[in-house]
Amino acid sequence: MEHEKELVALEEIRATQMYFKKVALIIFIVQIIVCSAIMIFLPTIVSNILLQAASIVALGSIFGIVFLGRVALTITKRKYKSIRPHKRLSHYSEPEDMSLSLRNAFAEIEKRQDEDKKYFRI
């Protein structure tokens, strides 16, 4: 019974992670468009400090798009930091687990947890 609850929790984590992945992608794309528009159309009107800030935000958005799975996982971990089975499952999850089936991802999480227990055993 506990195993089934954890599979349901993992399913919820995956759904939340996919949601945050889509939202973060939209936010990053909008940031790149706005910053690019500022740097293309307003370079003489806007001060150099704001142009540099816009380029830094655009660069951060590009890195966010590249590491989108990690960003979504980090947001998901923060959301489930107090719920019992979700906290453990999200702690041992990796972005690569999204491409695996639910049972295979659960097996990988269990393997990571066992390795972690073995490492911290005194």
N, CA, C and O atoms as a GROMACS GRO file, in nm:
protein
  488
    1MET      N    1   0.082  -0.120   0.000
    1MET     CA    2   0.000   0.000   0.000
    1MET      C    3   0.086   0.125   0.000
    1MET      O    4   0.056   0.223  -0.069
    2GLU      N    5   0.193   0.123   0.077
    2GLU     CA    6   0.282   0.238   0.083
    2GLU      C    7   0.348   0.262  -0.052
    2GLU      O    8   0.370   0.377  -0.093
    3HIS      N    9   0.380   0.153  -0.121
    3HIS     CA   10   0.442   0.163  -0.253
    3HIS      C   11   0.349   0.234  -0.351
    3HIS      O   12   0.395   0.316  -0.432
    4GLU      N   13   0.221   0.205  -0.346
    4GLU     CA   14   0.123   0.268  -0.434
    4GLU      C   15   0.108   0.417  -0.403
    4GLU      O   16   0.092   0.499  -0.493
    5LYS      N   17   0.113   0.452  -0.274
    5LYS     CA   18   0.105   0.593  -0.236
    5LYS      C   19   0.225   0.670  -0.289
    5LYS      O   20   0.212   0.784  -0.333
    6GLU      N   21   0.341   0.607  -0.286
    6GLU     CA   22   0.461   0.672  -0.337
    6GLU      C   23   0.456   0.687  -0.488
    6GLU      O   24   0.505   0.786  -0.542
    7LEU      N   25   0.399   0.590  -0.557
    7LEU     CA   26   0.383   0.604  -0.702
    7LEU      C   27   0.288   0.717  -0.737
    7LEU      O   28   0.311   0.791  -0.833
    8VAL      N   29   0.181   0.730  -0.660
    8VAL     CA   30   0.087   0.841  -0.681
    8VAL      C   31   0.156   0.974  -0.652
    8VAL      O   32   0.137   1.072  -0.725
    9ALA      N   33   0.236   0.978  -0.547
    9ALA     CA   34   0.310   1.100  -0.513
    9ALA      C   35   0.410   1.135  -0.623
    9ALA      O   36   0.426   1.252  -0.658
   10LEU      N   37   0.476   1.034  -0.678
   10LEU     CA   38   0.571   1.057  -0.787
   10LEU      C   39   0.499   1.108  -0.912
   10LEU      O   40   0.552   1.192  -0.984
   11GLU      N   41   0.381   1.057  -0.935
   11GLU     CA   42   0.300   1.106  -1.047
   11GLU      C   43   0.265   1.253  -1.028
   11GLU      O   44   0.270   1.331  -1.123
   12GLU      N   45   0.229   1.292  -0.904
   12GLU     CA   46   0.200   1.432  -0.875
   12GLU      C   47   0.324   1.520  -0.892
   12GLU      O   48   0.315   1.631  -0.944
   13ILE      N   49   0.438   1.470  -0.850
   13ILE     CA   50   0.563   1.545  -0.865
   13ILE      C   51   0.594   1.565  -1.013
   13ILE      O   52   0.634   1.675  -1.054
   14ARG      N   53   0.576   1.462  -1.092
   14ARG     CA   54   0.601   1.474  -1.236
   14ARG      C   55   0.507   1.574  -1.301
   14ARG      O   56   0.548   1.653  -1.386
   15ALA      N   57   0.380   1.571  -1.263
   15ALA     CA   58   0.283   1.666  -1.321
   15ALA      C   59   0.319   1.809  -1.283
   15ALA      O   60   0.312   1.900  -1.366
   16THR      N   61   0.357   1.828  -1.157
   16THR     CA   62   0.397   1.961  -1.112
   16THR      C   63   0.523   2.006  -1.182
   16THR      O   64   0.535   2.123  -1.221
   17GLN      N   65   0.617   1.915  -1.199
   17GLN     CA   66   0.742   1.949  -1.266
   17GLN      C   67   0.717   1.986  -1.412
   17GLN      O   68   0.779   2.080  -1.463
   18MET      N   69   0.629   1.916  -1.480
   18MET     CA   70   0.597   1.950  -1.619
   18MET      C   71   0.528   2.087  -1.627
   18MET      O   72   0.554   2.164  -1.719
   19TYR      N   73   0.441   2.116  -1.529
   19TYR     CA   74   0.374   2.246  -1.526
   19TYR      C   75   0.476   2.358  -1.509
   19TYR      O   76   0.473   2.457  -1.582
   20PHE      N   77   0.566   2.343  -1.412
   20PHE     CA   78   0.666   2.446  -1.389
   20PHE      C   79   0.764   2.457  -1.505
   20PHE      O   80   0.818   2.564  -1.531
   21LYS      N   81   0.786   2.348  -1.574
   21LYS     CA   82   0.874   2.350  -1.691
   21LYS      C   83   0.813   2.437  -1.801
   21LYS      O   84   0.882   2.516  -1.864
   22LYS      N   85   0.682   2.421  -1.823
   22LYS     CA   86   0.614   2.501  -1.925
   22LYS      C   87   0.609   2.649  -1.885
   22LYS      O   88   0.634   2.737  -1.968
   23VAL      N   89   0.577   2.675  -1.759
   23VAL     CA   90   0.568   2.813  -1.712
   23VAL      C   91   0.705   2.881  -1.718
   23VAL      O   92   0.715   2.995  -1.763
   24ALA      N   93   0.808   2.812  -1.673
   24ALA     CA   94   0.942   2.870  -1.675
   24ALA      C   95   0.989   2.895  -1.818
   24ALA      O   96   1.054   2.997  -1.845
   25LEU      N   97   0.957   2.806  -1.910
   25LEU     CA   98   0.995   2.825  -2.049
   25LEU      C   99   0.930   2.950  -2.106
   25LEU      O  100   0.996   3.028  -2.175
   26ILE      N  101   0.803   2.970  -2.078
   26ILE     CA  102   0.733   3.090  -2.125
   26ILE      C  103   0.794   3.216  -2.065
   26ILE      O  104   0.815   3.314  -2.136
   27ILE      N  105   0.823   3.213  -1.936
   27ILE     CA  106   0.883   3.330  -1.870
   27ILE      C  107   1.020   3.360  -1.929
   27ILE      O  108   1.052   3.476  -1.955
   28PHE      N  109   1.102   3.259  -1.950
   28PHE     CA  110   1.236   3.281  -2.005
   28PHE      C  111   1.229   3.336  -2.148
   28PHE      O  112   1.307   3.424  -2.184
   29ILE      N  113   1.138   3.286  -2.228
   29ILE     CA  114   1.125   3.334  -2.366
   29ILE      C  115   1.079   3.479  -2.367
   29ILE      O  116   1.130   3.559  -2.445
   30VAL      N  117   0.983   3.513  -2.282
   30VAL     CA  118   0.936   3.652  -2.274
   30VAL      C  119   1.049   3.744  -2.229
   30VAL      O  120   1.065   3.853  -2.282
   31GLN      N  121   1.128   3.700  -2.132
   31GLN     CA  122   1.241   3.781  -2.088
   31GLN      C  123   1.342   3.803  -2.200
   31GLN      O  124   1.394   3.914  -2.214
   32ILE      N  125   1.369   3.702  -2.277
   32ILE     CA  126   1.464   3.717  -2.389
   32ILE      C  127   1.409   3.813  -2.493
   32ILE      O  128   1.482   3.897  -2.545
   33ILE      N  129   1.280   3.802  -2.524
   33ILE     CA  130   1.220   3.890  -2.624
   33ILE      C  131   1.223   4.035  -2.576
   33ILE      O  132   1.260   4.125  -2.653
   34VAL      N  133   1.185   4.059  -2.452
   34VAL     CA  134   1.184   4.196  -2.399
   34VAL      C  135   1.325   4.254  -2.394
   34VAL      O  136   1.347   4.367  -2.435
   35CYS      N  137   1.419   4.177  -2.343
   35CYS     CA  138   1.557   4.226  -2.335
   35CYS      C  139   1.616   4.249  -2.473
   35CYS      O  140   1.690   4.346  -2.493
   36SER      N  141   1.587   4.162  -2.568
   36SER     CA  142   1.636   4.181  -2.703
   36SER      C  143   1.575   4.304  -2.767
   36SER      O  144   1.644   4.379  -2.837
   37ALA      N  145   1.447   4.326  -2.743
   37ALA     CA  146   1.381   4.446  -2.797
   37ALA      C  147   1.443   4.573  -2.739
   37ALA      O  148   1.463   4.670  -2.811
   38ILE      N  149   1.473   4.571  -2.610
   38ILE     CA  150   1.537   4.687  -2.548
   38ILE      C  151   1.674   4.711  -2.610
   38ILE      O  152   1.710   4.825  -2.640
   39MET      N  153   1.752   4.604  -2.629
   39MET     CA  154   1.886   4.620  -2.682
   39MET      C  155   1.887   4.656  -2.831
   39MET      O  156   1.983   4.717  -2.878
   40ILE      N  157   1.782   4.620  -2.905
   40ILE     CA  158   1.778   4.650  -3.048
   40ILE      C  159   1.716   4.787  -3.075
   40ILE      O  160   1.772   4.866  -3.152
   41PHE      N  161   1.602   4.816  -3.013
   41PHE     CA  162   1.527   4.936  -3.048
   41PHE      C  163   1.556   5.058  -2.961
   41PHE      O  164   1.529   5.170  -3.003
   42LEU      N  165   1.609   5.038  -2.842
   42LEU     CA  166   1.629   5.150  -2.751
   42LEU      C  167   1.772   5.169  -2.703
   42LEU      O  168   1.791   5.212  -2.589
   43PRO      N  169   1.873   5.139  -2.781
   43PRO     CA  170   2.009   5.150  -2.726
   43PRO      C  171   2.053   5.294  -2.701
   43PRO      O  172   2.138   5.318  -2.614
   44THR      N  173   1.999   5.390  -2.775
   44THR     CA  174   2.040   5.529  -2.754
   44THR      C  175   1.958   5.599  -2.647
   44THR      O  176   2.001   5.699  -2.590
   45ILE      N  177   1.839   5.547  -2.620
   45ILE     CA  178   1.751   5.611  -2.522
   45ILE      C  179   1.781   5.560  -2.380
   45ILE      O  180   1.780   5.638  -2.285
   46VAL      N  181   1.808   5.432  -2.367
   46VAL     CA  182   1.830   5.369  -2.237
   46VAL      C  183   1.977   5.384  -2.198
   46VAL      O  184   2.065   5.380  -2.284
   47SER      N  185   2.002   5.401  -2.070
   47SER     CA  186   2.141   5.416  -2.024
   47SER      C  187   2.218   5.285  -2.038
   47SER      O  188   2.159   5.178  -2.051
   48ASN      N  189   2.348   5.295  -2.034
   48ASN     CA  190   2.434   5.177  -2.049
   48ASN      C  191   2.415   5.077  -1.936
   48ASN      O  192   2.425   4.956  -1.959
   49ILE      N  193   2.388   5.125  -1.817
   49ILE     CA  194   2.367   5.034  -1.704
   49ILE      C  195   2.243   4.947  -1.728
   49ILE      O  196   2.246   4.827  -1.701
   50LEU      N  197   2.136   5.008  -1.779
   50LEU     CA  198   2.015   4.929  -1.807
   50LEU      C  199   2.038   4.833  -1.924
   50LEU      O  200   1.983   4.722  -1.924
   51LEU      N  201   2.117   4.873  -2.021
   51LEU     CA  202   2.149   4.782  -2.131
   51LEU      C  203   2.229   4.662  -2.080
   51LEU      O  204   2.205   4.549  -2.121
   52GLN      N  205   2.323   4.688  -1.992
   52GLN     CA  206   2.401   4.578  -1.935
   52GLN      C  207   2.314   4.487  -1.849
   52GLN      O  208   2.329   4.365  -1.852
   53ALA      N  209   2.222   4.547  -1.773
   53ALA     CA  210   2.129   4.466  -1.692
   53ALA      C  211   2.039   4.381  -1.782
   53ALA      O  212   2.013   4.264  -1.752
   54ALA      N  213   1.994   4.439  -1.893
   54ALA     CA  214   1.909   4.362  -1.986
   54ALA      C  215   1.988   4.248  -2.049
   54ALA      O  216   1.933   4.139  -2.069
   55SER      N  217   2.115   4.271  -2.080
   55SER     CA  218   2.195   4.162  -2.138
   55SER      C  219   2.221   4.052  -2.035
   55SER      O  220   2.225   3.934  -2.071
   56ILE      N  221   2.238   4.088  -1.910
   56ILE     CA  222   2.257   3.988  -1.805
   56ILE      C  223   2.129   3.906  -1.785
   56ILE      O  224   2.136   3.784  -1.768
   57VAL      N  225   2.014   3.973  -1.786
   57VAL     CA  226   1.887   3.901  -1.772
   57VAL      C  227   1.866   3.807  -1.892
   57VAL      O  228   1.822   3.694  -1.874
   58ALA      N  229   1.897   3.854  -2.012
   58ALA     CA  230   1.884   3.769  -2.131
   58ALA      C  231   1.978   3.649  -2.122
   58ALA      O  232   1.939   3.537  -2.157
   59LEU      N  233   2.099   3.671  -2.077
   59LEU     CA  234   2.194   3.561  -2.062
   59LEU      C  235   2.145   3.460  -1.957
   59LEU      O  236   2.156   3.339  -1.977
   60GLY      N  237   2.092   3.511  -1.846
   60GLY     CA  238   2.035   3.422  -1.744
   60GLY      C  239   1.916   3.344  -1.798
   60GLY      O  240   1.898   3.227  -1.762
   61SER      N  241   1.837   3.406  -1.882
   61SER     CA  242   1.722   3.336  -1.941
   61SER      C  243   1.768   3.226  -2.036
   61SER      O  244   1.706   3.120  -2.043
   62ILE      N  245   1.875   3.251  -2.109
   62ILE     CA  246   1.928   3.147  -2.198
   62ILE      C  247   1.978   3.028  -2.116
   62ILE      O  248   1.952   2.913  -2.151
   63PHE      N  249   2.050   3.056  -2.008
   63PHE     CA  250   2.093   2.947  -1.920
   63PHE      C  251   1.972   2.876  -1.859
   63PHE      O  252   1.974   2.754  -1.842
   64GLY      N  253   1.867   2.950  -1.827
   64GLY     CA  254   1.746   2.890  -1.773
   64GLY      C  255   1.681   2.795  -1.873
   64GLY      O  256   1.630   2.690  -1.834
   65ILE      N  257   1.681   2.833  -2.000
   65ILE     CA  258   1.624   2.746  -2.103
   65ILE      C  259   1.710   2.621  -2.121
   65ILE      O  260   1.657   2.511  -2.139
   66VAL      N  261   1.841   2.638  -2.116
   66VAL     CA  262   1.930   2.523  -2.132
   66VAL      C  263   1.912   2.424  -2.017
   66VAL      O  264   1.908   2.303  -2.038
   67PHE      N  265   1.901   2.476  -1.896
   67PHE     CA  266   1.886   2.390  -1.778
   67PHE      C  267   1.742   2.392  -1.727
   67PHE      O  268   1.718   2.401  -1.606
   68LEU      N  269   1.646   2.384  -1.817
   68LEU     CA  270   1.505   2.395  -1.783
   68LEU      C  271   1.458   2.282  -1.692
   68LEU      O  272   1.378   2.305  -1.602
   69GLY      N  273   1.505   2.162  -1.715
   69GLY     CA  274   1.467   2.049  -1.630
   69GLY      C  275   1.512   2.069  -1.487
   69GLY      O  276   1.438   2.040  -1.393
   70ARG      N  277   1.634   2.118  -1.469
   70ARG     CA  278   1.687   2.143  -1.335
   70ARG      C  279   1.611   2.256  -1.266
   70ARG      O  280   1.586   2.250  -1.146
   71VAL      N  281   1.573   2.361  -1.342
   71VAL     CA  282   1.496   2.472  -1.285
   71VAL      C  283   1.361   2.422  -1.238
   71VAL      O  284   1.318   2.456  -1.127
   72ALA      N  285   1.293   2.343  -1.320
   72ALA     CA  286   1.161   2.291  -1.282
   72ALA      C  287   1.171   2.199  -1.161
   72ALA      O  288   1.084   2.201  -1.074
   73LEU      N  289   1.276   2.118  -1.155
   73LEU     CA  290   1.294   2.029  -1.040
   73LEU      C  291   1.320   2.108  -0.912
   73LEU      O  292   1.270   2.072  -0.806
   74THR      N  293   1.398   2.214  -0.921
   74THR     CA  294   1.425   2.296  -0.804
   74THR      C  295   1.298   2.363  -0.752
   74THR      O  296   1.276   2.368  -0.631
   75ILE      N  297   1.216   2.415  -0.841
   75ILE     CA  298   1.090   2.476  -0.800
   75ILE      C  299   0.998   2.370  -0.738
   75ILE      O  300   0.931   2.397  -0.639
   76THR      N  301   0.995   2.252  -0.797
   76THR     CA  302   0.912   2.143  -0.744
   76THR      C  303   0.959   2.102  -0.605
   76THR      O  304   0.876   2.077  -0.517
   77LYS      N  305   1.089   2.094  -0.584
   77LYS     CA  306   1.141   2.059  -0.451
   77LYS      C  307   1.099   2.162  -0.347
   77LYS      O  308   1.067   2.126  -0.233
   78ARG      N  309   1.100   2.288  -0.385
   78ARG     CA  310   1.057   2.392  -0.291
   78ARG      C  311   0.908   2.383  -0.260
   78ARG      O  312   0.866   2.413  -0.148
   79LYS      N  313   0.830   2.342  -0.358
   79LYS     CA  314   0.686   2.330  -0.335
   79LYS      C  315   0.653   2.215  -0.240
   79LYS      O  316   0.565   2.227  -0.155
   80TYR      N  317   0.725   2.103  -0.254
   80TYR     CA  318   0.695   1.984  -0.175
   80TYR      C  319   0.792   1.964  -0.059
   80TYR      O  320   0.819   1.850  -0.021
   81LYS      N  321   0.844   2.070  -0.004
   81LYS     CA  322   0.944   2.053   0.102
   81LYS      C  323   0.885   2.009   0.236
   81LYS      O  324   0.959   1.969   0.325
   82SER      N  325   0.752   2.016   0.252
   82SER     CA  326   0.695   1.977   0.380
   82SER      C  327   0.600   1.858   0.373
   82SER      O  328   0.556   1.809   0.478
   83ILE      N  329   0.568   1.809   0.255
   83ILE     CA  330   0.478   1.695   0.241
   83ILE      C  331   0.561   1.567   0.243
   83ILE      O  332   0.659   1.557   0.170
   84ARG      N  333   0.523   1.472   0.323
   84ARG     CA  334   0.606   1.356   0.357
   84ARG      C  335   0.659   1.273   0.240
   84ARG      O  336   0.780   1.275   0.217
   85PRO      N  337   0.576   1.200   0.165
   85PRO     CA  338   0.640   1.116   0.062
   85PRO      C  339   0.695   1.200  -0.054
   85PRO      O  340   0.792   1.161  -0.119
   86HIS      N  341   0.633   1.315  -0.079
   86HIS     CA  342   0.677   1.400  -0.188
   86HIS      C  343   0.817   1.456  -0.162
   86HIS      O  344   0.897   1.470  -0.254
   87LYS      N  345   0.845   1.488  -0.036
   87LYS     CA  346   0.974   1.548  -0.002
   87LYS      C  347   1.088   1.451  -0.034
   87LYS      O  348   1.187   1.488  -0.096
   88ARG      N  349   1.073   1.327   0.008
   88ARG     CA  350   1.177   1.227  -0.016
   88ARG      C  351   1.192   1.198  -0.164
   88ARG      O  352   1.304   1.190  -0.216
   89LEU      N  353   1.082   1.183  -0.232
   89LEU     CA  354   1.088   1.151  -0.374
   89LEU      C  355   1.145   1.266  -0.455
   89LEU      O  356   1.223   1.245  -0.548
   90SER      N  357   1.108   1.388  -0.421
   90SER     CA  358   1.161   1.502  -0.496
   90SER      C  359   1.307   1.527  -0.462
   90SER      O  360   1.383   1.577  -0.545
   91HIS      N  361   1.348   1.492  -0.340
   91HIS     CA  362   1.487   1.510  -0.301
   91HIS      C  363   1.580   1.420  -0.382
   91HIS      O  364   1.689   1.461  -0.421
   92TYR      N  365   1.538   1.298  -0.407
   92TYR     CA  366   1.621   1.203  -0.479
   92TYR      C  367   1.593   1.200  -0.629
   92TYR      O  368   1.652   1.118  -0.700
   93SER      N  369   1.506   1.286  -0.678
   93SER     CA  370   1.477   1.290  -0.821
   93SER      C  371   1.586   1.365  -0.896
   93SER      O  372   1.657   1.447  -0.839
   94GLU      N  373   1.597   1.334  -1.022
   94GLU     CA  374   1.687   1.403  -1.114
   94GLU      C  375   1.606   1.443  -1.237
   94GLU      O  376   1.504   1.381  -1.265
   95PRO      N  377   1.649   1.545  -1.310
   95PRO     CA  378   1.574   1.585  -1.430
   95PRO      C  379   1.564   1.474  -1.535
   95PRO      O  380   1.469   1.472  -1.614
   96GLU      N  381   1.661   1.383  -1.537
   96GLU     CA  382   1.658   1.274  -1.635
   96GLU      C  383   1.546   1.174  -1.607
   96GLU      O  384   1.510   1.096  -1.695
   97ASP      N  385   1.491   1.175  -1.486
   97ASP     CA  386   1.384   1.082  -1.452
   97ASP      C  387   1.254   1.110  -1.527
   97ASP      O  388   1.168   1.023  -1.535
   98MET      N  389   1.241   1.230  -1.582
   98MET     CA  390   1.119   1.264  -1.655
   98MET      C  391   1.104   1.180  -1.783
   98MET      O  392   0.992   1.155  -1.828
   99SER      N  393   1.215   1.137  -1.840
   99SER     CA  394   1.209   1.058  -1.963
   99SER      C  395   1.184   0.910  -1.936
   99SER      O  396   1.154   0.834  -2.028
  100LEU      N  397   1.197   0.867  -1.810
  100LEU     CA  398   1.176   0.728  -1.775
  100LEU      C  399   1.028   0.702  -1.745
  100LEU      O  400   0.951   0.794  -1.718
  101SER      N  401   0.991   0.575  -1.749
  101SER     CA  402   0.856   0.540  -1.708
  101SER      C  403   0.844   0.558  -1.556
  101SER      O  404   0.945   0.574  -1.487
  102LEU      N  405   0.724   0.556  -1.506
  102LEU     CA  406   0.700   0.584  -1.364
  102LEU      C  407   0.768   0.481  -1.275
  102LEU      O  408   0.831   0.517  -1.175
  103ARG      N  409   0.757   0.355  -1.309
  103ARG     CA  410   0.819   0.249  -1.228
  103ARG      C  411   0.972   0.252  -1.236
  103ARG      O  412   1.039   0.230  -1.136
  104ASN      N  413   1.026   0.280  -1.353
  104ASN     CA  414   1.172   0.288  -1.367
  104ASN      C  415   1.226   0.410  -1.291
  104ASN      O  416   1.332   0.402  -1.228
  105ALA      N  417   1.154   0.521  -1.297
  105ALA     CA  418   1.196   0.640  -1.222
  105ALA      C  419   1.193   0.612  -1.073
  105ALA      O  420   1.282   0.656  -0.999
  106PHE      N  421   1.090   0.540  -1.028
  106PHE     CA  422   1.081   0.506  -0.886
  106PHE      C  423   1.197   0.415  -0.845
  106PHE      O  424   1.253   0.430  -0.736
  107ALA      N  425   1.233   0.321  -0.932
  107ALA     CA  426   1.346   0.232  -0.903
  107ALA      C  427   1.477   0.311  -0.896
  107ALA      O  428   1.561   0.283  -0.810
  108GLU      N  429   1.495   0.408  -0.982
  108GLU     CA  430   1.616   0.492  -0.978
  108GLU      C  431   1.621   0.575  -0.851
  108GLU      O  432   1.727   0.592  -0.791
  109ILE      N  433   1.507   0.626  -0.809
  109ILE     CA  434   1.501   0.705  -0.685
  109ILE      C  435   1.536   0.617  -0.566
  109ILE      O  436   1.610   0.658  -0.477
  110GLU      N  437   1.482   0.496  -0.563
  110GLU     CA  438   1.514   0.403  -0.455
  110GLU      C  439   1.663   0.370  -0.454
  110GLU      O  440   1.724   0.361  -0.347
  111LYS      N  441   1.722   0.351  -0.571
  111LYS     CA  442   1.864   0.321  -0.581
  111LYS      C  443   1.948   0.438  -0.528
  111LYS      O  444   2.045   0.417  -0.455
  112ARG      N  445   1.910   0.562  -0.564
  112ARG     CA  446   1.983   0.678  -0.514
  112ARG      C  447   1.971   0.691  -0.363
  112ARG      O  448   2.066   0.728  -0.295
  113GLN      N  449   1.853   0.660  -0.310
  113GLN     CA  450   1.833   0.668  -0.166
  113GLN      C  451   1.918   0.562  -0.095
  113GLN      O  452   1.978   0.591   0.009
  114ASP      N  453   1.924   0.442  -0.149
  114ASP     CA  454   2.006   0.337  -0.088
  114ASP      C  455   2.154   0.374  -0.091
  114ASP      O  456   2.226   0.349   0.006
  115GLU      N  457   2.200   0.432  -0.200
  115GLU     CA  458   2.340   0.477  -0.208
  115GLU      C  459   2.367   0.587  -0.107
  115GLU      O  460   2.474   0.592  -0.046
  116ASP      N  461   2.271   0.676  -0.090
  116ASP     CA  462   2.287   0.785   0.006
  116ASP      C  463   2.291   0.731   0.149
  116ASP      O  464   2.370   0.779   0.231
  117LYS      N  465   2.207   0.633   0.178
  117LYS     CA  466   2.210   0.572   0.312
  117LYS      C  467   2.342   0.500   0.336
  117LYS      O  468   2.398   0.507   0.446
  118LYS      N  469   2.392   0.433   0.236
  118LYS     CA  470   2.518   0.361   0.249
  118LYS      C  471   2.634   0.459   0.272
  118LYS      O  472   2.727   0.430   0.346
  119TYR      N  473   2.626   0.574   0.207
  119TYR     CA  474   2.733   0.673   0.219
  119TYR      C  475   2.735   0.738   0.356
  119TYR      O  476   2.842   0.765   0.409
  120PHE      N  477   2.618   0.762   0.415
  120PHE     CA  478   2.610   0.831   0.542
  120PHE      C  479   2.601   0.738   0.662
  120PHE      O  480   2.585   0.784   0.776
  121ARG      N  481   2.610   0.608   0.639
  121ARG     CA  482   2.605   0.513   0.750
  121ARG      C  483   2.733   0.522   0.831
  121ARG      O  484   2.843   0.527   0.776
  122ILE      N  485   2.718   0.525   0.960
  122ILE     CA  486   2.836   0.542   1.050
  122ILE      C  487   2.867   0.409   1.114
  122ILE      O  488   2.961   0.399   1.193
   0.00000   0.00000   0.00000
